[in-house]
Amino acid sequence: MDNFLSLLKNETWIFAENHIRNYGMSDGIEHVRRWKSNVESRGCRFLITTIFRDPLNHYLSLHQKLDPENIIGQLDFFMTNYKPLSDEIDGKERAKQAIDILTKHFDFVFYENHDLLTETILNVTGLPSQNLGHTNKNRGRKSYSKEGLSDILKHLNSRGDIDFINAVKYNYDPSRSYIFTNNVQEKQGQIRKERPSVK
C-alpha cells in the first residue's frame, strides 16, 4: 500500500480495496491514519468507505457448511479480517468498538445499497460510470435446516453481529434516516469542491 501511494499524483483518483486476509480495522487503523496523512500531505483527498450486508445472508454466501463454532461473521471480518475476534470481548463491546471506528474514520458507510454506493462514489469523484461484470457468483444452491439457521443466528448474535448491523442500519441506512441522506448530499458537495481535477 505504501508503494501504491508513492505513485499518487494530484491529477485523478486511485482506488485500493482491503479484501480477505489483509488488515482488519482493529489492527489496521494505525495504517489507515498513516496512509491518510501521506495522501493529504500531497494536497489530495483520502476517502474510506465500506458496505455491509445482512449478517445471515453474508454468512450463507460465505460458508459452505453449517458449523456455528467456526462462524466468522461480518463483524469479525471488519475488525480482524479473517481472524475471529477474541472471546475475551463480549458481543456488545465488539459492536461498540466497530461503530466507533466507523464514526471516527469512515467517510461513507452503506448497508445493502450498492446503487447508493455507486452513485456516491461517482458523484464524489466525477468519474464516469462503467459496466462491470459480476464474476463472484454462487453457482450452487444449498439447503439449510431451520435448526441450523437458528444456531447460526444465535452464534452471530452472541458475537455482536446482530447488534452491529442494527446500529449500522440505524445510523447509515438512508431508507431509515432522512438526516443521513442529507448528510451524504452535503458531504458529496463538500468533497466535489475539494477533489482534484479528473483527467
Short mmCIF file of N, CA and C in Angstrom, two decimals, residues 1-141:
data_model
loop_
_atom_site.label_atom_id
_atom_site.label_comp_id
_atom_site.label_asym_id
_atom_site.label_seq_id
_atom_site.Cartn_x
_atom_site.Cartn_y
_atom_site.Cartn_z
N MET A 1 0.82 -1.19 0.00
CA MET A 1 0.00 0.00 0.00
C MET A 1 0.87 1.26 0.00
N ASP A 2 1.93 1.25 0.77
CA ASP A 2 2.82 2.42 0.78
C ASP A 2 3.45 2.63 -0.59
N ASN A 3 3.84 1.54 -1.26
CA ASN A 3 4.38 1.67 -2.62
C ASN A 3 3.31 2.16 -3.58
N PHE A 4 2.09 1.68 -3.40
CA PHE A 4 0.97 2.10 -4.24
C PHE A 4 0.74 3.60 -4.10
N LEU A 5 0.77 4.09 -2.87
CA LEU A 5 0.54 5.51 -2.64
C LEU A 5 1.69 6.38 -3.13
N SER A 6 2.87 5.79 -3.26
CA SER A 6 4.00 6.58 -3.76
C SER A 6 3.79 7.00 -5.21
N LEU A 7 2.86 6.34 -5.92
CA LEU A 7 2.57 6.67 -7.31
C LEU A 7 1.51 7.77 -7.44
N LEU A 8 0.96 8.17 -6.31
CA LEU A 8 -0.15 9.11 -6.32
C LEU A 8 0.28 10.49 -6.82
N LYS A 9 -0.55 11.05 -7.71
CA LYS A 9 -0.37 12.41 -8.20
C LYS A 9 -1.68 13.15 -8.04
N ASN A 10 -1.59 14.45 -7.91
CA ASN A 10 -2.78 15.27 -7.72
C ASN A 10 -3.46 15.51 -9.05
N GLU A 11 -3.87 14.41 -9.70
CA GLU A 11 -4.49 14.52 -11.02
C GLU A 11 -5.81 13.78 -11.11
N THR A 12 -5.89 12.63 -10.49
CA THR A 12 -7.11 11.83 -10.58
C THR A 12 -7.22 10.99 -9.32
N TRP A 13 -8.20 10.12 -9.27
CA TRP A 13 -8.42 9.25 -8.12
C TRP A 13 -7.80 7.88 -8.37
N ILE A 14 -7.26 7.28 -7.31
CA ILE A 14 -6.84 5.89 -7.36
C ILE A 14 -7.58 5.15 -6.25
N PHE A 15 -7.78 3.86 -6.47
CA PHE A 15 -8.60 3.08 -5.54
C PHE A 15 -7.82 1.88 -5.02
N ALA A 16 -8.04 1.57 -3.76
CA ALA A 16 -7.45 0.37 -3.15
C ALA A 16 -8.54 -0.35 -2.38
N GLU A 17 -8.55 -1.68 -2.46
CA GLU A 17 -9.56 -2.49 -1.77
C GLU A 17 -8.88 -3.37 -0.73
N ASN A 18 -9.40 -3.32 0.46
CA ASN A 18 -8.92 -4.20 1.52
C ASN A 18 -9.79 -5.45 1.51
N HIS A 19 -9.23 -6.55 1.00
CA HIS A 19 -10.03 -7.76 0.85
C HIS A 19 -9.58 -8.80 1.86
N ILE A 20 -9.94 -10.03 1.61
CA ILE A 20 -9.71 -11.11 2.56
C ILE A 20 -8.22 -11.32 2.84
N ARG A 21 -7.92 -11.66 4.09
CA ARG A 21 -6.56 -11.94 4.57
C ARG A 21 -5.65 -10.71 4.52
N ASN A 22 -6.25 -9.54 4.70
CA ASN A 22 -5.49 -8.31 4.86
C ASN A 22 -5.76 -7.75 6.25
N TYR A 23 -5.49 -6.46 6.44
CA TYR A 23 -5.70 -5.85 7.74
C TYR A 23 -7.18 -5.80 8.08
N GLY A 24 -7.49 -6.04 9.36
CA GLY A 24 -8.78 -5.68 9.90
C GLY A 24 -8.66 -4.31 10.55
N MET A 25 -9.79 -3.70 10.87
CA MET A 25 -9.74 -2.34 11.40
C MET A 25 -9.18 -2.26 12.81
N SER A 26 -9.30 -3.33 13.60
CA SER A 26 -8.79 -3.26 14.97
C SER A 26 -7.28 -3.16 14.99
N ASP A 27 -6.60 -3.81 14.03
CA ASP A 27 -5.14 -3.73 14.00
C ASP A 27 -4.63 -2.95 12.79
N GLY A 28 -5.54 -2.44 11.97
CA GLY A 28 -5.10 -1.74 10.77
C GLY A 28 -5.39 -0.26 10.76
N ILE A 29 -6.08 0.25 11.79
CA ILE A 29 -6.48 1.65 11.76
C ILE A 29 -5.27 2.58 11.83
N GLU A 30 -4.20 2.15 12.48
CA GLU A 30 -2.99 2.99 12.52
C GLU A 30 -2.38 3.11 11.12
N HIS A 31 -2.46 2.03 10.34
CA HIS A 31 -2.00 2.11 8.95
C HIS A 31 -2.88 3.08 8.16
N VAL A 32 -4.18 3.02 8.39
CA VAL A 32 -5.10 3.93 7.70
C VAL A 32 -4.76 5.38 8.03
N ARG A 33 -4.48 5.65 9.29
CA ARG A 33 -4.11 7.02 9.68
C ARG A 33 -2.84 7.46 8.95
N ARG A 34 -1.89 6.56 8.85
CA ARG A 34 -0.63 6.90 8.18
C ARG A 34 -0.86 7.16 6.69
N TRP A 35 -1.66 6.30 6.06
CA TRP A 35 -1.95 6.49 4.64
C TRP A 35 -2.70 7.80 4.41
N LYS A 36 -3.64 8.09 5.28
CA LYS A 36 -4.42 9.32 5.16
C LYS A 36 -3.51 10.54 5.27
N SER A 37 -2.59 10.51 6.25
CA SER A 37 -1.65 11.62 6.42
C SER A 37 -0.75 11.77 5.20
N ASN A 38 -0.29 10.63 4.67
CA ASN A 38 0.56 10.63 3.47
C ASN A 38 -0.16 11.28 2.30
N VAL A 39 -1.40 10.85 2.07
CA VAL A 39 -2.17 11.36 0.92
C VAL A 39 -2.49 12.84 1.08
N GLU A 40 -2.94 13.22 2.26
CA GLU A 40 -3.33 14.61 2.46
C GLU A 40 -2.15 15.56 2.47
N SER A 41 -0.96 15.06 2.82
CA SER A 41 0.23 15.91 2.78
C SER A 41 0.61 16.30 1.36
N ARG A 42 0.06 15.57 0.38
CA ARG A 42 0.31 15.87 -1.03
C ARG A 42 -0.78 16.73 -1.64
N GLY A 43 -1.68 17.21 -0.79
CA GLY A 43 -2.76 18.04 -1.27
C GLY A 43 -3.89 17.26 -1.91
N CYS A 44 -3.98 15.95 -1.60
CA CYS A 44 -5.03 15.10 -2.17
C CYS A 44 -6.03 14.73 -1.09
N ARG A 45 -7.14 14.20 -1.53
CA ARG A 45 -8.21 13.80 -0.63
C ARG A 45 -8.15 12.30 -0.40
N PHE A 46 -8.31 11.88 0.85
CA PHE A 46 -8.32 10.46 1.22
C PHE A 46 -9.71 10.12 1.73
N LEU A 47 -10.36 9.16 1.08
CA LEU A 47 -11.69 8.73 1.49
C LEU A 47 -11.67 7.24 1.83
N ILE A 48 -12.43 6.88 2.83
CA ILE A 48 -12.55 5.47 3.18
C ILE A 48 -14.03 5.14 3.32
N THR A 49 -14.43 4.04 2.69
CA THR A 49 -15.84 3.67 2.66
C THR A 49 -15.98 2.16 2.75
N THR A 50 -17.18 1.71 3.10
CA THR A 50 -17.44 0.28 3.16
C THR A 50 -18.94 0.04 3.01
N ILE A 51 -19.31 -1.18 2.71
CA ILE A 51 -20.71 -1.57 2.61
C ILE A 51 -20.90 -2.87 3.37
N PHE A 52 -22.01 -2.96 4.10
CA PHE A 52 -22.31 -4.14 4.89
C PHE A 52 -23.56 -4.82 4.37
N ARG A 53 -23.70 -6.10 4.72
CA ARG A 53 -24.83 -6.90 4.31
C ARG A 53 -25.59 -7.42 5.52
N ASP A 54 -26.76 -7.96 5.26
CA ASP A 54 -27.48 -8.68 6.30
C ASP A 54 -26.56 -9.79 6.81
N PRO A 55 -26.40 -9.91 8.13
CA PRO A 55 -25.41 -10.86 8.66
C PRO A 55 -25.67 -12.32 8.30
N LEU A 56 -26.94 -12.72 8.25
CA LEU A 56 -27.23 -14.11 7.88
C LEU A 56 -26.93 -14.34 6.41
N ASN A 57 -27.34 -13.43 5.54
CA ASN A 57 -27.04 -13.55 4.12
C ASN A 57 -25.54 -13.58 3.87
N HIS A 58 -24.81 -12.76 4.62
CA HIS A 58 -23.35 -12.73 4.49
C HIS A 58 -22.77 -14.09 4.84
N TYR A 59 -23.25 -14.66 5.95
CA TYR A 59 -22.73 -15.96 6.35
C TYR A 59 -23.04 -17.02 5.31
N LEU A 60 -24.28 -17.07 4.84
CA LEU A 60 -24.70 -18.12 3.92
C LEU A 60 -23.96 -18.03 2.58
N SER A 61 -23.60 -16.83 2.17
CA SER A 61 -22.88 -16.69 0.91
C SER A 61 -21.40 -17.02 1.06
N LEU A 62 -20.93 -17.06 2.30
CA LEU A 62 -19.51 -17.25 2.54
C LEU A 62 -19.15 -18.68 2.92
N HIS A 63 -19.94 -19.27 3.76
CA HIS A 63 -19.59 -20.57 4.33
C HIS A 63 -20.27 -21.71 3.58
N GLN A 64 -19.59 -22.79 3.47
CA GLN A 64 -20.07 -23.92 2.69
C GLN A 64 -20.79 -24.97 3.54
N LYS A 65 -20.67 -24.87 4.83
CA LYS A 65 -21.34 -25.86 5.68
C LYS A 65 -21.71 -25.20 7.00
N LEU A 66 -22.65 -25.80 7.67
CA LEU A 66 -23.09 -25.29 8.96
C LEU A 66 -22.14 -25.77 10.05
N ASP A 67 -21.42 -24.86 10.62
CA ASP A 67 -20.52 -25.18 11.72
C ASP A 67 -20.47 -23.94 12.62
N PRO A 68 -21.48 -23.71 13.43
CA PRO A 68 -21.60 -22.49 14.20
C PRO A 68 -20.37 -22.16 15.05
N GLU A 69 -19.61 -23.16 15.45
CA GLU A 69 -18.45 -22.88 16.29
C GLU A 69 -17.34 -22.18 15.50
N ASN A 70 -17.39 -22.29 14.17
CA ASN A 70 -16.35 -21.66 13.35
C ASN A 70 -16.89 -20.52 12.50
N ILE A 71 -18.02 -19.98 12.89
CA ILE A 71 -18.60 -18.88 12.12
C ILE A 71 -17.72 -17.64 12.22
N ILE A 72 -17.42 -17.10 11.07
CA ILE A 72 -16.73 -15.80 11.02
C ILE A 72 -17.71 -14.84 10.38
N GLY A 73 -18.24 -13.94 11.17
CA GLY A 73 -19.24 -13.01 10.68
C GLY A 73 -18.64 -11.72 10.15
N GLN A 74 -19.52 -10.82 9.74
CA GLN A 74 -19.07 -9.54 9.19
C GLN A 74 -18.29 -8.73 10.20
N LEU A 75 -18.70 -8.79 11.45
CA LEU A 75 -18.02 -8.02 12.48
C LEU A 75 -16.58 -8.50 12.64
N ASP A 76 -16.39 -9.83 12.62
CA ASP A 76 -15.04 -10.38 12.66
C ASP A 76 -14.23 -9.90 11.46
N PHE A 77 -14.84 -9.98 10.27
CA PHE A 77 -14.14 -9.55 9.06
C PHE A 77 -13.75 -8.08 9.15
N PHE A 78 -14.67 -7.26 9.60
CA PHE A 78 -14.39 -5.82 9.66
C PHE A 78 -13.27 -5.51 10.65
N MET A 79 -13.31 -6.15 11.80
CA MET A 79 -12.35 -5.81 12.85
C MET A 79 -11.01 -6.51 12.69
N THR A 80 -11.01 -7.79 12.28
CA THR A 80 -9.74 -8.53 12.22
C THR A 80 -9.53 -9.25 10.90
N ASN A 81 -10.39 -8.98 9.92
CA ASN A 81 -10.37 -9.62 8.61
C ASN A 81 -10.74 -11.09 8.75
N TYR A 82 -9.83 -12.00 8.54
CA TYR A 82 -10.21 -13.41 8.53
C TYR A 82 -9.97 -14.11 9.86
N LYS A 83 -9.51 -13.38 10.86
CA LYS A 83 -9.23 -13.98 12.16
C LYS A 83 -10.40 -13.70 13.11
N PRO A 84 -10.96 -14.71 13.76
CA PRO A 84 -12.05 -14.45 14.71
C PRO A 84 -11.60 -13.52 15.83
N LEU A 85 -12.53 -12.70 16.29
CA LEU A 85 -12.23 -11.79 17.39
C LEU A 85 -12.04 -12.57 18.69
N SER A 86 -11.31 -11.97 19.61
CA SER A 86 -11.07 -12.62 20.89
C SER A 86 -12.38 -12.84 21.64
N ASP A 87 -12.50 -13.99 22.28
CA ASP A 87 -13.69 -14.28 23.08
C ASP A 87 -13.67 -13.50 24.40
N GLU A 88 -12.58 -12.80 24.67
CA GLU A 88 -12.49 -12.04 25.91
C GLU A 88 -13.37 -10.78 25.86
N ILE A 89 -13.76 -10.37 24.65
CA ILE A 89 -14.60 -9.18 24.49
C ILE A 89 -16.01 -9.65 24.13
N ASP A 90 -17.01 -9.20 24.89
CA ASP A 90 -18.37 -9.67 24.59
C ASP A 90 -18.91 -8.98 23.34
N GLY A 91 -20.02 -9.54 22.84
CA GLY A 91 -20.55 -9.08 21.57
C GLY A 91 -20.92 -7.62 21.54
N LYS A 92 -21.55 -7.12 22.58
CA LYS A 92 -21.97 -5.71 22.60
C LYS A 92 -20.76 -4.79 22.57
N GLU A 93 -19.69 -5.16 23.26
CA GLU A 93 -18.49 -4.33 23.25
C GLU A 93 -17.82 -4.36 21.88
N ARG A 94 -17.84 -5.53 21.21
CA ARG A 94 -17.31 -5.62 19.86
C ARG A 94 -18.05 -4.63 18.95
N ALA A 95 -19.38 -4.67 19.04
CA ALA A 95 -20.20 -3.81 18.19
C ALA A 95 -19.90 -2.33 18.47
N LYS A 96 -19.77 -1.97 19.73
CA LYS A 96 -19.48 -0.57 20.08
C LYS A 96 -18.13 -0.13 19.50
N GLN A 97 -17.13 -0.99 19.60
CA GLN A 97 -15.81 -0.66 19.08
C GLN A 97 -15.85 -0.45 17.57
N ALA A 98 -16.60 -1.32 16.87
CA ALA A 98 -16.69 -1.21 15.42
C ALA A 98 -17.41 0.06 15.00
N ILE A 99 -18.52 0.38 15.65
CA ILE A 99 -19.26 1.59 15.33
C ILE A 99 -18.41 2.83 15.61
N ASP A 100 -17.62 2.78 16.65
CA ASP A 100 -16.73 3.90 16.98
C ASP A 100 -15.71 4.12 15.86
N ILE A 101 -15.18 3.04 15.31
CA ILE A 101 -14.23 3.16 14.19
C ILE A 101 -14.93 3.73 12.96
N LEU A 102 -16.13 3.26 12.67
CA LEU A 102 -16.87 3.80 11.53
C LEU A 102 -17.11 5.29 11.70
N THR A 103 -17.52 5.69 12.89
CA THR A 103 -17.84 7.09 13.15
C THR A 103 -16.62 8.00 13.02
N LYS A 104 -15.50 7.53 13.51
CA LYS A 104 -14.30 8.38 13.55
C LYS A 104 -13.51 8.38 12.24
N HIS A 105 -13.56 7.29 11.48
CA HIS A 105 -12.61 7.15 10.38
C HIS A 105 -13.22 6.96 8.99
N PHE A 106 -14.49 6.66 8.89
CA PHE A 106 -15.08 6.36 7.59
C PHE A 106 -15.89 7.55 7.08
N ASP A 107 -15.68 7.85 5.79
CA ASP A 107 -16.42 8.95 5.18
C ASP A 107 -17.82 8.54 4.76
N PHE A 108 -17.95 7.33 4.22
CA PHE A 108 -19.26 6.84 3.79
C PHE A 108 -19.42 5.38 4.21
N VAL A 109 -20.59 5.06 4.73
CA VAL A 109 -20.91 3.69 5.14
C VAL A 109 -22.28 3.35 4.53
N PHE A 110 -22.38 2.16 3.95
CA PHE A 110 -23.62 1.76 3.29
C PHE A 110 -24.09 0.42 3.82
N TYR A 111 -25.41 0.22 3.75
CA TYR A 111 -25.98 -1.07 4.14
C TYR A 111 -26.81 -1.60 2.98
N GLU A 112 -26.32 -2.66 2.33
CA GLU A 112 -27.03 -3.36 1.27
C GLU A 112 -27.59 -2.42 0.20
N ASN A 113 -26.84 -1.41 -0.15
CA ASN A 113 -27.34 -0.46 -1.14
C ASN A 113 -26.20 -0.14 -2.12
N HIS A 114 -25.95 -1.07 -3.04
CA HIS A 114 -24.86 -0.88 -3.99
C HIS A 114 -25.13 0.29 -4.93
N ASP A 115 -26.41 0.54 -5.23
CA ASP A 115 -26.73 1.66 -6.11
C ASP A 115 -26.34 2.98 -5.47
N LEU A 116 -26.61 3.14 -4.17
CA LEU A 116 -26.24 4.37 -3.48
C LEU A 116 -24.73 4.49 -3.37
N LEU A 117 -24.06 3.37 -3.09
CA LEU A 117 -22.60 3.39 -3.04
C LEU A 117 -22.03 3.87 -4.38
N THR A 118 -22.52 3.27 -5.47
CA THR A 118 -22.03 3.65 -6.81
C THR A 118 -22.31 5.11 -7.09
N GLU A 119 -23.54 5.54 -6.83
CA GLU A 119 -23.91 6.94 -7.08
C GLU A 119 -23.03 7.90 -6.29
N THR A 120 -22.78 7.55 -5.03
CA THR A 120 -21.98 8.42 -4.18
C THR A 120 -20.55 8.52 -4.68
N ILE A 121 -19.94 7.39 -4.99
CA ILE A 121 -18.55 7.41 -5.47
C ILE A 121 -18.44 8.18 -6.78
N LEU A 122 -19.38 7.97 -7.69
CA LEU A 122 -19.33 8.70 -8.96
C LEU A 122 -19.53 10.19 -8.76
N ASN A 123 -20.45 10.57 -7.88
CA ASN A 123 -20.69 11.99 -7.61
C ASN A 123 -19.50 12.65 -6.94
N VAL A 124 -18.88 11.94 -6.02
CA VAL A 124 -17.75 12.49 -5.29
C VAL A 124 -16.51 12.64 -6.18
N THR A 125 -16.26 11.64 -7.00
CA THR A 125 -15.03 11.64 -7.79
C THR A 125 -15.18 12.30 -9.15
N GLY A 126 -16.40 12.35 -9.67
CA GLY A 126 -16.59 12.87 -11.02
C GLY A 126 -16.21 11.89 -12.10
N LEU A 127 -15.96 10.65 -11.72
CA LEU A 127 -15.58 9.63 -12.70
C LEU A 127 -16.81 9.14 -13.46
N PRO A 128 -16.63 8.68 -14.69
CA PRO A 128 -17.76 8.18 -15.48
C PRO A 128 -18.19 6.80 -15.00
N SER A 129 -19.45 6.48 -15.22
CA SER A 129 -19.97 5.17 -14.88
C SER A 129 -19.45 4.12 -15.86
N GLN A 130 -19.20 2.90 -15.36
CA GLN A 130 -18.74 1.80 -16.20
C GLN A 130 -19.55 0.56 -15.89
N ASN A 131 -19.81 -0.22 -16.91
CA ASN A 131 -20.49 -1.50 -16.71
C ASN A 131 -19.45 -2.57 -16.39
N LEU A 132 -19.56 -3.17 -15.22
CA LEU A 132 -18.62 -4.18 -14.79
C LEU A 132 -19.32 -5.53 -14.69
N GLY A 133 -18.62 -6.56 -15.06
CA GLY A 133 -19.18 -7.90 -14.96
C GLY A 133 -19.18 -8.39 -13.53
N HIS A 134 -19.99 -9.39 -13.25
CA HIS A 134 -20.06 -9.99 -11.92
C HIS A 134 -19.46 -11.39 -12.00
N THR A 135 -18.28 -11.55 -11.45
CA THR A 135 -17.61 -12.85 -11.52
C THR A 135 -17.70 -13.63 -10.22
N ASN A 136 -17.99 -12.94 -9.12
CA ASN A 136 -18.06 -13.60 -7.82
C ASN A 136 -19.50 -14.04 -7.57
N LYS A 137 -19.87 -15.18 -8.12
CA LYS A 137 -21.24 -15.65 -8.04
C LYS A 137 -21.31 -17.00 -7.34
N ASN A 138 -22.41 -17.20 -6.65
CA ASN A 138 -22.67 -18.51 -6.05
C ASN A 138 -23.42 -19.34 -7.09
N ARG A 139 -22.76 -20.33 -7.64
CA ARG A 139 -23.35 -21.10 -8.73
C ARG A 139 -24.12 -22.33 -8.27
N GLY A 140 -24.22 -22.51 -6.98
CA GLY A 140 -24.95 -23.67 -6.49
C GLY A 140 -25.97 -23.26 -5.43
N ARG A 141 -26.84 -24.18 -5.10
CA ARG A 141 -27.84 -23.93 -4.07
C ARG A 141 -27.63 -24.94 -2.95
#
